[in-house]
Amino acid sequence: MSQSAGHTPPQAGKLIVISGPSGAGKTTLLKRMYAQCEGPLVASVSATTRRPRPGEVDGTDYHFLRPEEFRRRRETGDFLECFEVYGRGDWYGTLRSEVAPRLAAGKWVVLEIDVQGTLAVLEHYPDALTIFVQPESIEELDRRLTARGTETREAIERRLEVARREMVAADRYRYRVTNDDLDAAVARLCEILSNSDS
Ligand code: 5GP
């Protein structure tokens, strides 16, 4: 790690960190954010060892890496943060190359990462704008994940357990946006982005 904790590296842009339980409608909300909110928004593409889901594109949705390659890059110090998410052996991480050069160029870089990743990022960028997207309830989340139909019941139960834990951490975020009404949530996000100066 090249930057010391508690010190904000010089930057012209904004670092925006968005978390929220999987299935909270984050993906749809973020698509709308990129399309509608003003500002030079750019998504940081994370690296992961998990397999692509149908329709996911390497380099766009994630940089899909083999575990050996992920480990090698971790040892080289390529990651701003990286963690095993969901405790099933899949690693996810933010590459420094996705963040620092774009901040220096004045972009508003958006990280969509989990809670532990957010806490690690805040050690390096304490002024990062942190936003937690929450569903109305765990029951609503269960309904959405089940309707999506991409995972087994067991995998969904695991995600719900992570969601319960993550929602407890929501108060560590500067802003919380409840995704019960999509239009209202998008408007709120745009307002947060344009009113913040970090
Ligand atoms: P999914 O497998 O559904 O795409 O993502 C699973 C979880 O991994 C999400 O909660 C997402 O926020 C988290 N995640 C994605 N990329 C990163 C990353 O670079 N770092 C961390 N810490 N979490 C990530």
mmCIF file with all atom_site columns, C-alpha atoms and ligand atoms in Angstrom:
data_model
loop_
_atom_site.group_PDB
_atom_site.id
_atom_site.type_symbol
_atom_site.label_atom_id
_atom_site.label_alt_id
_atom_site.label_comp_id
_atom_site.label_asym_id
_atom_site.label_entity_id
_atom_site.label_seq_id
_atom_site.pdbx_PDB_ins_code
_atom_site.Cartn_x
_atom_site.Cartn_y
_atom_site.Cartn_z
_atom_site.occupancy
_atom_site.B_iso_or_equiv
_atom_site.pdbx_formal_charge
_atom_site.auth_seq_id
_atom_site.auth_comp_id
_atom_site.auth_asym_id
_atom_site.auth_atom_id
_atom_site.pdbx_PDB_model_num
ATOM   1   C CA  . MET A 1 1   ? 0.000   0.000   0.000   1.00 0.00 ? 1   MET A CA  1
ATOM   2   C CA  . SER A 1 2   ? 1.662   3.184   -1.124  1.00 0.00 ? 2   SER A CA  1
ATOM   3   C CA  . GLN A 1 3   ? -0.461  5.775   0.653   1.00 0.00 ? 3   GLN A CA  1
ATOM   4   C CA  . SER A 1 4   ? -0.491  6.222   4.395   1.00 0.00 ? 4   SER A CA  1
ATOM   5   C CA  . ALA A 1 5   ? -3.741  5.885   6.329   1.00 0.00 ? 5   ALA A CA  1
ATOM   6   C CA  . GLY A 1 6   ? -5.524  9.074   7.267   1.00 0.00 ? 6   GLY A CA  1
ATOM   7   C CA  . HIS A 1 7   ? -4.014  11.095  4.456   1.00 0.00 ? 7   HIS A CA  1
ATOM   8   C CA  . THR A 1 8   ? -5.873  11.976  1.282   1.00 0.00 ? 8   THR A CA  1
ATOM   9   C CA  . PRO A 1 9   ? -3.655  11.708  -1.784  1.00 0.00 ? 9   PRO A CA  1
ATOM   10  C CA  . PRO A 1 10  ? -3.820  14.757  -4.059  1.00 0.00 ? 10  PRO A CA  1
ATOM   11  C CA  . GLN A 1 11  ? -6.757  14.331  -6.388  1.00 0.00 ? 11  GLN A CA  1
ATOM   12  C CA  . ALA A 1 12  ? -8.792  16.443  -8.732  1.00 0.00 ? 12  ALA A CA  1
ATOM   13  C CA  . GLY A 1 13  ? -11.785 14.120  -9.048  1.00 0.00 ? 13  GLY A CA  1
ATOM   14  C CA  . LYS A 1 14  ? -14.167 12.472  -6.613  1.00 0.00 ? 14  LYS A CA  1
ATOM   15  C CA  . LEU A 1 15  ? -14.131 8.958   -5.291  1.00 0.00 ? 15  LEU A CA  1
ATOM   16  C CA  . ILE A 1 16  ? -17.630 7.534   -4.866  1.00 0.00 ? 16  ILE A CA  1
ATOM   17  C CA  . VAL A 1 17  ? -18.068 4.226   -3.092  1.00 0.00 ? 17  VAL A CA  1
ATOM   18  C CA  . ILE A 1 18  ? -21.413 2.456   -3.380  1.00 0.00 ? 18  ILE A CA  1
ATOM   19  C CA  . SER A 1 19  ? -22.397 -0.666  -1.450  1.00 0.00 ? 19  SER A CA  1
ATOM   20  C CA  . GLY A 1 20  ? -25.578 -2.500  -0.733  1.00 0.00 ? 20  GLY A CA  1
ATOM   21  C CA  . PRO A 1 21  ? -26.802 -6.053  -0.497  1.00 0.00 ? 21  PRO A CA  1
ATOM   22  C CA  . SER A 1 22  ? -26.822 -7.937  -3.755  1.00 0.00 ? 22  SER A CA  1
ATOM   23  C CA  . GLY A 1 23  ? -30.380 -7.902  -5.105  1.00 0.00 ? 23  GLY A CA  1
ATOM   24  C CA  . ALA A 1 24  ? -31.209 -4.490  -3.637  1.00 0.00 ? 24  ALA A CA  1
ATOM   25  C CA  . GLY A 1 25  ? -31.660 -3.251  -7.196  1.00 0.00 ? 25  GLY A CA  1
ATOM   26  C CA  . LYS A 1 26  ? -28.203 -1.680  -7.202  1.00 0.00 ? 26  LYS A CA  1
ATOM   27  C CA  . THR A 1 27  ? -27.375 -2.639  -10.774 1.00 0.00 ? 27  THR A CA  1
ATOM   28  C CA  . THR A 1 28  ? -30.487 -1.007  -12.238 1.00 0.00 ? 28  THR A CA  1
ATOM   29  C CA  . LEU A 1 29  ? -30.056 2.024   -10.015 1.00 0.00 ? 29  LEU A CA  1
ATOM   30  C CA  . LEU A 1 30  ? -26.416 2.483   -11.040 1.00 0.00 ? 30  LEU A CA  1
ATOM   31  C CA  . LYS A 1 31  ? -27.251 2.159   -14.745 1.00 0.00 ? 31  LYS A CA  1
ATOM   32  C CA  . ARG A 1 32  ? -29.724 4.985   -14.308 1.00 0.00 ? 32  ARG A CA  1
ATOM   33  C CA  . MET A 1 33  ? -27.170 6.981   -12.300 1.00 0.00 ? 33  MET A CA  1
ATOM   34  C CA  . TYR A 1 34  ? -24.612 6.795   -15.151 1.00 0.00 ? 34  TYR A CA  1
ATOM   35  C CA  . ALA A 1 35  ? -27.265 7.761   -17.695 1.00 0.00 ? 35  ALA A CA  1
ATOM   36  C CA  . GLN A 1 36  ? -28.914 10.574  -15.766 1.00 0.00 ? 36  GLN A CA  1
ATOM   37  C CA  . CYS A 1 37  ? -26.656 12.167  -13.165 1.00 0.00 ? 37  CYS A CA  1
ATOM   38  C CA  . GLU A 1 38  ? -24.445 15.047  -14.199 1.00 0.00 ? 38  GLU A CA  1
ATOM   39  C CA  . GLY A 1 39  ? -20.675 14.835  -13.751 1.00 0.00 ? 39  GLY A CA  1
ATOM   40  C CA  . PRO A 1 40  ? -17.725 12.970  -15.301 1.00 0.00 ? 40  PRO A CA  1
ATOM   41  C CA  . LEU A 1 41  ? -18.734 9.594   -13.833 1.00 0.00 ? 41  LEU A CA  1
ATOM   42  C CA  . VAL A 1 42  ? -16.639 6.556   -14.630 1.00 0.00 ? 42  VAL A CA  1
ATOM   43  C CA  . ALA A 1 43  ? -17.016 3.037   -13.241 1.00 0.00 ? 43  ALA A CA  1
ATOM   44  C CA  . SER A 1 44  ? -14.078 1.244   -11.714 1.00 0.00 ? 44  SER A CA  1
ATOM   45  C CA  . VAL A 1 45  ? -14.095 -2.291  -13.126 1.00 0.00 ? 45  VAL A CA  1
ATOM   46  C CA  . SER A 1 46  ? -13.240 -4.692  -10.302 1.00 0.00 ? 46  SER A CA  1
ATOM   47  C CA  . ALA A 1 47  ? -11.264 -7.890  -10.664 1.00 0.00 ? 47  ALA A CA  1
ATOM   48  C CA  . THR A 1 48  ? -12.753 -11.182 -9.510  1.00 0.00 ? 48  THR A CA  1
ATOM   49  C CA  . THR A 1 49  ? -11.976 -14.884 -9.501  1.00 0.00 ? 49  THR A CA  1
ATOM   50  C CA  . ARG A 1 50  ? -15.626 -15.850 -9.847  1.00 0.00 ? 50  ARG A CA  1
ATOM   51  C CA  . ARG A 1 51  ? -16.909 -17.222 -13.146 1.00 0.00 ? 51  ARG A CA  1
ATOM   52  C CA  . PRO A 1 52  ? -18.746 -14.833 -15.478 1.00 0.00 ? 52  PRO A CA  1
ATOM   53  C CA  . ARG A 1 53  ? -22.531 -15.088 -15.393 1.00 0.00 ? 53  ARG A CA  1
ATOM   54  C CA  . PRO A 1 54  ? -24.321 -15.404 -18.737 1.00 0.00 ? 54  PRO A CA  1
ATOM   55  C CA  . GLY A 1 55  ? -24.067 -12.087 -20.572 1.00 0.00 ? 55  GLY A CA  1
ATOM   56  C CA  . GLU A 1 56  ? -21.209 -10.702 -18.488 1.00 0.00 ? 56  GLU A CA  1
ATOM   57  C CA  . VAL A 1 57  ? -18.287 -9.320  -20.481 1.00 0.00 ? 57  VAL A CA  1
ATOM   58  C CA  . ASP A 1 58  ? -14.642 -9.491  -19.414 1.00 0.00 ? 58  ASP A CA  1
ATOM   59  C CA  . GLY A 1 59  ? -13.217 -6.002  -18.936 1.00 0.00 ? 59  GLY A CA  1
ATOM   60  C CA  . THR A 1 60  ? -16.672 -4.425  -18.741 1.00 0.00 ? 60  THR A CA  1
ATOM   61  C CA  . ASP A 1 61  ? -18.500 -6.150  -15.891 1.00 0.00 ? 61  ASP A CA  1
ATOM   62  C CA  . TYR A 1 62  ? -15.330 -7.399  -14.220 1.00 0.00 ? 62  TYR A CA  1
ATOM   63  C CA  . HIS A 1 63  ? -11.785 -8.281  -15.054 1.00 0.00 ? 63  HIS A CA  1
ATOM   64  C CA  . PHE A 1 64  ? -12.239 -12.037 -14.703 1.00 0.00 ? 64  PHE A CA  1
ATOM   65  C CA  . LEU A 1 65  ? -8.951  -13.442 -13.415 1.00 0.00 ? 65  LEU A CA  1
ATOM   66  C CA  . ARG A 1 66  ? -7.806  -16.952 -12.658 1.00 0.00 ? 66  ARG A CA  1
ATOM   67  C CA  . PRO A 1 67  ? -7.060  -17.433 -8.951  1.00 0.00 ? 67  PRO A CA  1
ATOM   68  C CA  . GLU A 1 68  ? -3.285  -17.666 -9.642  1.00 0.00 ? 68  GLU A CA  1
ATOM   69  C CA  . GLU A 1 69  ? -3.334  -14.406 -11.580 1.00 0.00 ? 69  GLU A CA  1
ATOM   70  C CA  . PHE A 1 70  ? -5.383  -12.696 -8.876  1.00 0.00 ? 70  PHE A CA  1
ATOM   71  C CA  . ARG A 1 71  ? -2.936  -13.888 -6.210  1.00 0.00 ? 71  ARG A CA  1
ATOM   72  C CA  . ARG A 1 72  ? 0.042   -12.738 -8.262  1.00 0.00 ? 72  ARG A CA  1
ATOM   73  C CA  . ARG A 1 73  ? -1.436  -9.256  -8.689  1.00 0.00 ? 73  ARG A CA  1
ATOM   74  C CA  . ARG A 1 74  ? -2.313  -9.126  -5.009  1.00 0.00 ? 74  ARG A CA  1
ATOM   75  C CA  . GLU A 1 75  ? 1.275   -9.931  -4.097  1.00 0.00 ? 75  GLU A CA  1
ATOM   76  C CA  . THR A 1 76  ? 2.527   -7.285  -6.541  1.00 0.00 ? 76  THR A CA  1
ATOM   77  C CA  . GLY A 1 77  ? 0.387   -4.689  -4.732  1.00 0.00 ? 77  GLY A CA  1
ATOM   78  C CA  . ASP A 1 78  ? -1.900  -3.967  -7.683  1.00 0.00 ? 78  ASP A CA  1
ATOM   79  C CA  . PHE A 1 79  ? -5.010  -3.759  -5.502  1.00 0.00 ? 79  PHE A CA  1
ATOM   80  C CA  . LEU A 1 80  ? -6.263  -0.764  -3.546  1.00 0.00 ? 80  LEU A CA  1
ATOM   81  C CA  . GLU A 1 81  ? -8.302  -3.323  -1.610  1.00 0.00 ? 81  GLU A CA  1
ATOM   82  C CA  . CYS A 1 82  ? -9.265  -6.948  -2.123  1.00 0.00 ? 82  CYS A CA  1
ATOM   83  C CA  . PHE A 1 83  ? -11.268 -9.473  -0.147  1.00 0.00 ? 83  PHE A CA  1
ATOM   84  C CA  . GLU A 1 84  ? -12.882 -12.847 -0.307  1.00 0.00 ? 84  GLU A CA  1
ATOM   85  C CA  . VAL A 1 85  ? -16.585 -12.044 -0.524  1.00 0.00 ? 85  VAL A CA  1
ATOM   86  C CA  . TYR A 1 86  ? -19.326 -14.434 0.678   1.00 0.00 ? 86  TYR A CA  1
ATOM   87  C CA  . GLY A 1 87  ? -16.842 -16.873 2.177   1.00 0.00 ? 87  GLY A CA  1
ATOM   88  C CA  . ARG A 1 88  ? -17.047 -19.294 -0.753  1.00 0.00 ? 88  ARG A CA  1
ATOM   89  C CA  . GLY A 1 89  ? -13.571 -18.797 -2.144  1.00 0.00 ? 89  GLY A CA  1
ATOM   90  C CA  . ASP A 1 90  ? -14.309 -16.002 -4.633  1.00 0.00 ? 90  ASP A CA  1
ATOM   91  C CA  . TRP A 1 91  ? -12.034 -12.979 -4.463  1.00 0.00 ? 91  TRP A CA  1
ATOM   92  C CA  . TYR A 1 92  ? -12.943 -9.450  -5.526  1.00 0.00 ? 92  TYR A CA  1
ATOM   93  C CA  . GLY A 1 93  ? -10.684 -6.410  -5.646  1.00 0.00 ? 93  GLY A CA  1
ATOM   94  C CA  . THR A 1 94  ? -10.292 -2.829  -6.803  1.00 0.00 ? 94  THR A CA  1
ATOM   95  C CA  . LEU A 1 95  ? -7.265  -2.306  -9.021  1.00 0.00 ? 95  LEU A CA  1
ATOM   96  C CA  . ARG A 1 96  ? -5.274  0.841   -8.252  1.00 0.00 ? 96  ARG A CA  1
ATOM   97  C CA  . SER A 1 97  ? -4.984  1.385   -12.017 1.00 0.00 ? 97  SER A CA  1
ATOM   98  C CA  . GLU A 1 98  ? -8.781  1.835   -12.190 1.00 0.00 ? 98  GLU A CA  1
ATOM   99  C CA  . VAL A 1 99  ? -8.745  4.606   -9.606  1.00 0.00 ? 99  VAL A CA  1
ATOM   100 C CA  . ALA A 1 100 ? -5.701  6.841   -9.152  1.00 0.00 ? 100 ALA A CA  1
ATOM   101 C CA  . PRO A 1 101 ? -5.091  7.890   -12.809 1.00 0.00 ? 101 PRO A CA  1
ATOM   102 C CA  . ARG A 1 102 ? -8.773  8.745   -13.283 1.00 0.00 ? 102 ARG A CA  1
ATOM   103 C CA  . LEU A 1 103 ? -9.001  10.759  -10.084 1.00 0.00 ? 103 LEU A CA  1
ATOM   104 C CA  . ALA A 1 104 ? -5.906  12.647  -11.194 1.00 0.00 ? 104 ALA A CA  1
ATOM   105 C CA  . ALA A 1 105 ? -7.665  13.340  -14.501 1.00 0.00 ? 105 ALA A CA  1
ATOM   106 C CA  . GLY A 1 106 ? -10.630 14.852  -12.651 1.00 0.00 ? 106 GLY A CA  1
ATOM   107 C CA  . LYS A 1 107 ? -13.072 11.973  -13.087 1.00 0.00 ? 107 LYS A CA  1
ATOM   108 C CA  . TRP A 1 108 ? -15.693 10.920  -10.571 1.00 0.00 ? 108 TRP A CA  1
ATOM   109 C CA  . VAL A 1 109 ? -14.700 7.304   -10.056 1.00 0.00 ? 109 VAL A CA  1
ATOM   110 C CA  . VAL A 1 110 ? -17.421 4.956   -8.845  1.00 0.00 ? 110 VAL A CA  1
ATOM   111 C CA  . LEU A 1 111 ? -16.541 1.809   -6.898  1.00 0.00 ? 111 LEU A CA  1
ATOM   112 C CA  . GLU A 1 112 ? -19.256 -0.770  -6.365  1.00 0.00 ? 112 GLU A CA  1
ATOM   113 C CA  . ILE A 1 113 ? -17.765 -2.844  -3.594  1.00 0.00 ? 113 ILE A CA  1
ATOM   114 C CA  . ASP A 1 114 ? -18.736 -4.515  -0.334  1.00 0.00 ? 114 ASP A CA  1
ATOM   115 C CA  . VAL A 1 115 ? -18.578 -3.146  3.201   1.00 0.00 ? 115 VAL A CA  1
ATOM   116 C CA  . GLN A 1 116 ? -15.158 -4.510  4.141   1.00 0.00 ? 116 GLN A CA  1
ATOM   117 C CA  . GLY A 1 117 ? -13.751 -3.116  0.879   1.00 0.00 ? 117 GLY A CA  1
ATOM   118 C CA  . THR A 1 118 ? -15.275 0.285   1.660   1.00 0.00 ? 118 THR A CA  1
ATOM   119 C CA  . LEU A 1 119 ? -13.658 0.419   5.087   1.00 0.00 ? 119 LEU A CA  1
ATOM   120 C CA  . ALA A 1 120 ? -10.278 -0.404  3.509   1.00 0.00 ? 120 ALA A CA  1
ATOM   121 C CA  . VAL A 1 121 ? -10.718 2.290   0.828   1.00 0.00 ? 121 VAL A CA  1
ATOM   122 C CA  . LEU A 1 122 ? -11.594 4.870   3.503   1.00 0.00 ? 122 LEU A CA  1
ATOM   123 C CA  . GLU A 1 123 ? -8.205  4.289   5.110   1.00 0.00 ? 123 GLU A CA  1
ATOM   124 C CA  . HIS A 1 124 ? -6.598  5.605   1.921   1.00 0.00 ? 124 HIS A CA  1
ATOM   125 C CA  . TYR A 1 125 ? -9.272  8.052   0.811   1.00 0.00 ? 125 TYR A CA  1
ATOM   126 C CA  . PRO A 1 126 ? -11.000 9.247   3.997   1.00 0.00 ? 126 PRO A CA  1
ATOM   127 C CA  . ASP A 1 127 ? -12.975 11.852  2.059   1.00 0.00 ? 127 ASP A CA  1
ATOM   128 C CA  . ALA A 1 128 ? -14.512 9.295   -0.294  1.00 0.00 ? 128 ALA A CA  1
ATOM   129 C CA  . LEU A 1 129 ? -18.221 9.788   -0.748  1.00 0.00 ? 129 LEU A CA  1
ATOM   130 C CA  . THR A 1 130 ? -19.766 6.609   0.644   1.00 0.00 ? 130 THR A CA  1
ATOM   131 C CA  . ILE A 1 131 ? -23.322 5.637   -0.240  1.00 0.00 ? 131 ILE A CA  1
ATOM   132 C CA  . PHE A 1 132 ? -25.234 2.589   0.982   1.00 0.00 ? 132 PHE A CA  1
ATOM   133 C CA  . VAL A 1 133 ? -28.113 1.394   -1.187  1.00 0.00 ? 133 VAL A CA  1
ATOM   134 C CA  . GLN A 1 134 ? -30.574 -0.526  0.930   1.00 0.00 ? 134 GLN A CA  1
ATOM   135 C CA  . PRO A 1 135 ? -33.663 -2.523  0.038   1.00 0.00 ? 135 PRO A CA  1
ATOM   136 C CA  . GLU A 1 136 ? -36.919 -1.875  1.852   1.00 0.00 ? 136 GLU A CA  1
ATOM   137 C CA  . SER A 1 137 ? -36.416 -5.079  3.863   1.00 0.00 ? 137 SER A CA  1
ATOM   138 C CA  . ILE A 1 138 ? -34.719 -8.493  3.910   1.00 0.00 ? 138 ILE A CA  1
ATOM   139 C CA  . GLU A 1 139 ? -38.055 -10.020 2.778   1.00 0.00 ? 139 GLU A CA  1
ATOM   140 C CA  . GLU A 1 140 ? -38.054 -7.759  -0.287  1.00 0.00 ? 140 GLU A CA  1
ATOM   141 C CA  . LEU A 1 141 ? -34.444 -8.729  -0.988  1.00 0.00 ? 141 LEU A CA  1
ATOM   142 C CA  . ASP A 1 142 ? -35.318 -12.432 -0.784  1.00 0.00 ? 142 ASP A CA  1
ATOM   143 C CA  . ARG A 1 143 ? -38.154 -11.849 -3.234  1.00 0.00 ? 143 ARG A CA  1
ATOM   144 C CA  . ARG A 1 144 ? -35.891 -10.030 -5.716  1.00 0.00 ? 144 ARG A CA  1
ATOM   145 C CA  . LEU A 1 145 ? -33.068 -12.583 -5.547  1.00 0.00 ? 145 LEU A CA  1
ATOM   146 C CA  . THR A 1 146 ? -35.526 -15.452 -5.986  1.00 0.00 ? 146 THR A CA  1
ATOM   147 C CA  . ALA A 1 147 ? -37.175 -13.706 -8.956  1.00 0.00 ? 147 ALA A CA  1
ATOM   148 C CA  . ARG A 1 148 ? -33.769 -13.116 -10.594 1.00 0.00 ? 148 ARG A CA  1
ATOM   149 C CA  . GLY A 1 149 ? -33.394 -16.899 -10.718 1.00 0.00 ? 149 GLY A CA  1
ATOM   150 C CA  . THR A 1 150 ? -29.613 -16.909 -11.218 1.00 0.00 ? 150 THR A CA  1
ATOM   151 C CA  . GLU A 1 151 ? -28.728 -18.713 -8.013  1.00 0.00 ? 151 GLU A CA  1
ATOM   152 C CA  . THR A 1 152 ? -29.602 -21.765 -5.966  1.00 0.00 ? 152 THR A CA  1
ATOM   153 C CA  . ARG A 1 153 ? -31.640 -21.451 -2.789  1.00 0.00 ? 153 ARG A CA  1
ATOM   154 C CA  . GLU A 1 154 ? -28.508 -22.175 -0.778  1.00 0.00 ? 154 GLU A CA  1
ATOM   155 C CA  . ALA A 1 155 ? -26.588 -19.357 -2.513  1.00 0.00 ? 155 ALA A CA  1
ATOM   156 C CA  . ILE A 1 156 ? -29.509 -16.991 -1.922  1.00 0.00 ? 156 ILE A CA  1
ATOM   157 C CA  . GLU A 1 157 ? -29.601 -17.875 1.789   1.00 0.00 ? 157 GLU A CA  1
ATOM   158 C CA  . ARG A 1 158 ? -25.883 -17.101 1.972   1.00 0.00 ? 158 ARG A CA  1
ATOM   159 C CA  . ARG A 1 159 ? -26.428 -13.713 0.319   1.00 0.00 ? 159 ARG A CA  1
ATOM   160 C CA  . LEU A 1 160 ? -29.301 -12.922 2.666   1.00 0.00 ? 160 LEU A CA  1
ATOM   161 C CA  . GLU A 1 161 ? -27.058 -13.695 5.622   1.00 0.00 ? 161 GLU A CA  1
ATOM   162 C CA  . VAL A 1 162 ? -24.383 -11.335 4.227   1.00 0.00 ? 162 VAL A CA  1
ATOM   163 C CA  . ALA A 1 163 ? -27.110 -8.724  3.605   1.00 0.00 ? 163 ALA A CA  1
ATOM   164 C CA  . ARG A 1 164 ? -28.279 -8.910  7.225   1.00 0.00 ? 164 ARG A CA  1
ATOM   165 C CA  . ARG A 1 165 ? -24.717 -8.285  8.364   1.00 0.00 ? 165 ARG A CA  1
ATOM   166 C CA  . GLU A 1 166 ? -24.136 -5.539  5.785   1.00 0.00 ? 166 GLU A CA  1
ATOM   167 C CA  . MET A 1 167 ? -27.277 -3.659  6.714   1.00 0.00 ? 167 MET A CA  1
ATOM   168 C CA  . VAL A 1 168 ? -25.940 -3.360  10.244  1.00 0.00 ? 168 VAL A CA  1
ATOM   169 C CA  . ALA A 1 169 ? -22.897 -1.613  8.724   1.00 0.00 ? 169 ALA A CA  1
ATOM   170 C CA  . ALA A 1 170 ? -25.031 0.867   6.760   1.00 0.00 ? 170 ALA A CA  1
ATOM   171 C CA  . ASP A 1 171 ? -24.479 3.586   9.346   1.00 0.00 ? 171 ASP A CA  1
ATOM   172 C CA  . ARG A 1 172 ? -20.766 3.637   8.507   1.00 0.00 ? 172 ARG A CA  1
ATOM   173 C CA  . TYR A 1 173 ? -21.712 5.284   5.192   1.00 0.00 ? 173 TYR A CA  1
ATOM   174 C CA  . ARG A 1 174 ? -22.099 9.006   4.707   1.00 0.00 ? 174 ARG A CA  1
ATOM   175 C CA  . TYR A 1 175 ? -25.405 8.541   2.841   1.00 0.00 ? 175 TYR A CA  1
ATOM   176 C CA  . ARG A 1 176 ? -28.076 5.844   2.727   1.00 0.00 ? 176 ARG A CA  1
ATOM   177 C CA  . VAL A 1 177 ? -30.469 5.554   -0.190  1.00 0.00 ? 177 VAL A CA  1
ATOM   178 C CA  . THR A 1 178 ? -33.494 3.272   0.108   1.00 0.00 ? 178 THR A CA  1
ATOM   179 C CA  . ASN A 1 179 ? -34.334 1.744   -3.222  1.00 0.00 ? 179 ASN A CA  1
ATOM   180 C CA  . ASP A 1 180 ? -38.093 1.400   -2.828  1.00 0.00 ? 180 ASP A CA  1
ATOM   181 C CA  . ASP A 1 181 ? -38.929 3.792   -5.674  1.00 0.00 ? 181 ASP A CA  1
ATOM   182 C CA  . LEU A 1 182 ? -36.421 3.748   -8.542  1.00 0.00 ? 182 LEU A CA  1
ATOM   183 C CA  . ASP A 1 183 ? -37.037 7.284   -9.849  1.00 0.00 ? 183 ASP A CA  1
ATOM   184 C CA  . ALA A 1 184 ? -36.817 8.779   -6.370  1.00 0.00 ? 184 ALA A CA  1
ATOM   185 C CA  . ALA A 1 185 ? -33.640 6.813   -5.595  1.00 0.00 ? 185 ALA A CA  1
ATOM   186 C CA  . VAL A 1 186 ? -31.964 7.982   -8.839  1.00 0.00 ? 186 VAL A CA  1
ATOM   187 C CA  . ALA A 1 187 ? -32.910 11.588  -8.107  1.00 0.00 ? 187 ALA A CA  1
ATOM   188 C CA  . ARG A 1 188 ? -31.516 11.287  -4.595  1.00 0.00 ? 188 ARG A CA  1
ATOM   189 C CA  . LEU A 1 189 ? -28.238 9.824   -5.912  1.00 0.00 ? 189 LEU A CA  1
ATOM   190 C CA  . CYS A 1 190 ? -27.824 12.628  -8.462  1.00 0.00 ? 190 CYS A CA  1
ATOM   191 C CA  . GLU A 1 191 ? -28.468 15.169  -5.725  1.00 0.00 ? 191 GLU A CA  1
ATOM   192 C CA  . ILE A 1 192 ? -25.862 13.593  -3.423  1.00 0.00 ? 192 ILE A CA  1
ATOM   193 C CA  . LEU A 1 193 ? -23.253 13.537  -6.201  1.00 0.00 ? 193 LEU A CA  1
ATOM   194 C CA  . SER A 1 194 ? -23.761 17.120  -7.296  1.00 0.00 ? 194 SER A CA  1
ATOM   195 C CA  . ASN A 1 195 ? -23.905 18.554  -3.780  1.00 0.00 ? 195 ASN A CA  1
ATOM   196 C CA  . SER A 1 196 ? -20.767 16.898  -2.492  1.00 0.00 ? 196 SER A CA  1
ATOM   197 C CA  . ASP A 1 197 ? -17.384 18.484  -2.913  1.00 0.00 ? 197 ASP A CA  1
ATOM   198 C CA  . SER A 1 198 ? -15.172 15.489  -2.139  1.00 0.00 ? 198 SER A CA  1
HETATM 199 P P1  . 5GP B 2 .   ? -21.425 -10.199 -7.712  1.00 0.00 ? 1   5GP B P1  1
HETATM 200 O O1  . 5GP B 2 .   ? -20.720 -11.527 -7.620  1.00 0.00 ? 1   5GP B O1  1
HETATM 201 O O2  . 5GP B 2 .   ? -22.897 -10.325 -7.458  1.00 0.00 ? 1   5GP B O2  1
HETATM 202 O O3  . 5GP B 2 .   ? -21.093 -9.465  -8.975  1.00 0.00 ? 1   5GP B O3  1
HETATM 203 O O4  . 5GP B 2 .   ? -20.843 -9.269  -6.558  1.00 0.00 ? 1   5GP B O4  1
HETATM 204 C C1  . 5GP B 2 .   ? -20.799 -9.739  -5.282  1.00 0.00 ? 1   5GP B C1  1
HETATM 205 C C2  . 5GP B 2 .   ? -20.335 -8.684  -4.298  1.00 0.00 ? 1   5GP B C2  1
HETATM 206 O O5  . 5GP B 2 .   ? -18.980 -8.351  -4.509  1.00 0.00 ? 1   5GP B O5  1
HETATM 207 C C3  . 5GP B 2 .   ? -21.104 -7.369  -4.323  1.00 0.00 ? 1   5GP B C3  1
HETATM 208 O O6  . 5GP B 2 .   ? -21.554 -7.126  -3.001  1.00 0.00 ? 1   5GP B O6  1
HETATM 209 C C4  . 5GP B 2 .   ? -20.086 -6.356  -4.716  1.00 0.00 ? 1   5GP B C4  1
HETATM 210 O O7  . 5GP B 2 .   ? -20.314 -5.136  -4.048  1.00 0.00 ? 1   5GP B O7  1
HETATM 211 C C5  . 5GP B 2 .   ? -18.800 -6.993  -4.242  1.00 0.00 ? 1   5GP B C5  1
HETATM 212 N N1  . 5GP B 2 .   ? -17.650 -6.517  -4.999  1.00 0.00 ? 1   5GP B N1  1
HETATM 213 C C6  . 5GP B 2 .   ? -17.570 -6.338  -6.341  1.00 0.00 ? 1   5GP B C6  1
HETATM 214 N N2  . 5GP B 2 .   ? -16.370 -5.862  -6.670  1.00 0.00 ? 1   5GP B N2  1
HETATM 215 C C7  . 5GP B 2 .   ? -15.671 -5.709  -5.510  1.00 0.00 ? 1   5GP B C7  1
HETATM 216 C C8  . 5GP B 2 .   ? -14.371 -5.233  -5.204  1.00 0.00 ? 1   5GP B C8  1
HETATM 217 O O8  . 5GP B 2 .   ? -13.592 -4.831  -6.065  1.00 0.00 ? 1   5GP B O8  1
HETATM 218 N N3  . 5GP B 2 .   ? -14.011 -5.224  -3.897  1.00 0.00 ? 1   5GP B N3  1
HETATM 219 C C9  . 5GP B 2 .   ? -14.833 -5.656  -2.911  1.00 0.00 ? 1   5GP B C9  1
HETATM 220 N N4  . 5GP B 2 .   ? -14.384 -5.579  -1.651  1.00 0.00 ? 1   5GP B N4  1
HETATM 221 N N5  . 5GP B 2 .   ? -16.075 -6.101  -3.159  1.00 0.00 ? 1   5GP B N5  1
HETATM 222 C C10 . 5GP B 2 .   ? -16.488 -6.136  -4.439  1.00 0.00 ? 1   5GP B C10 1
#
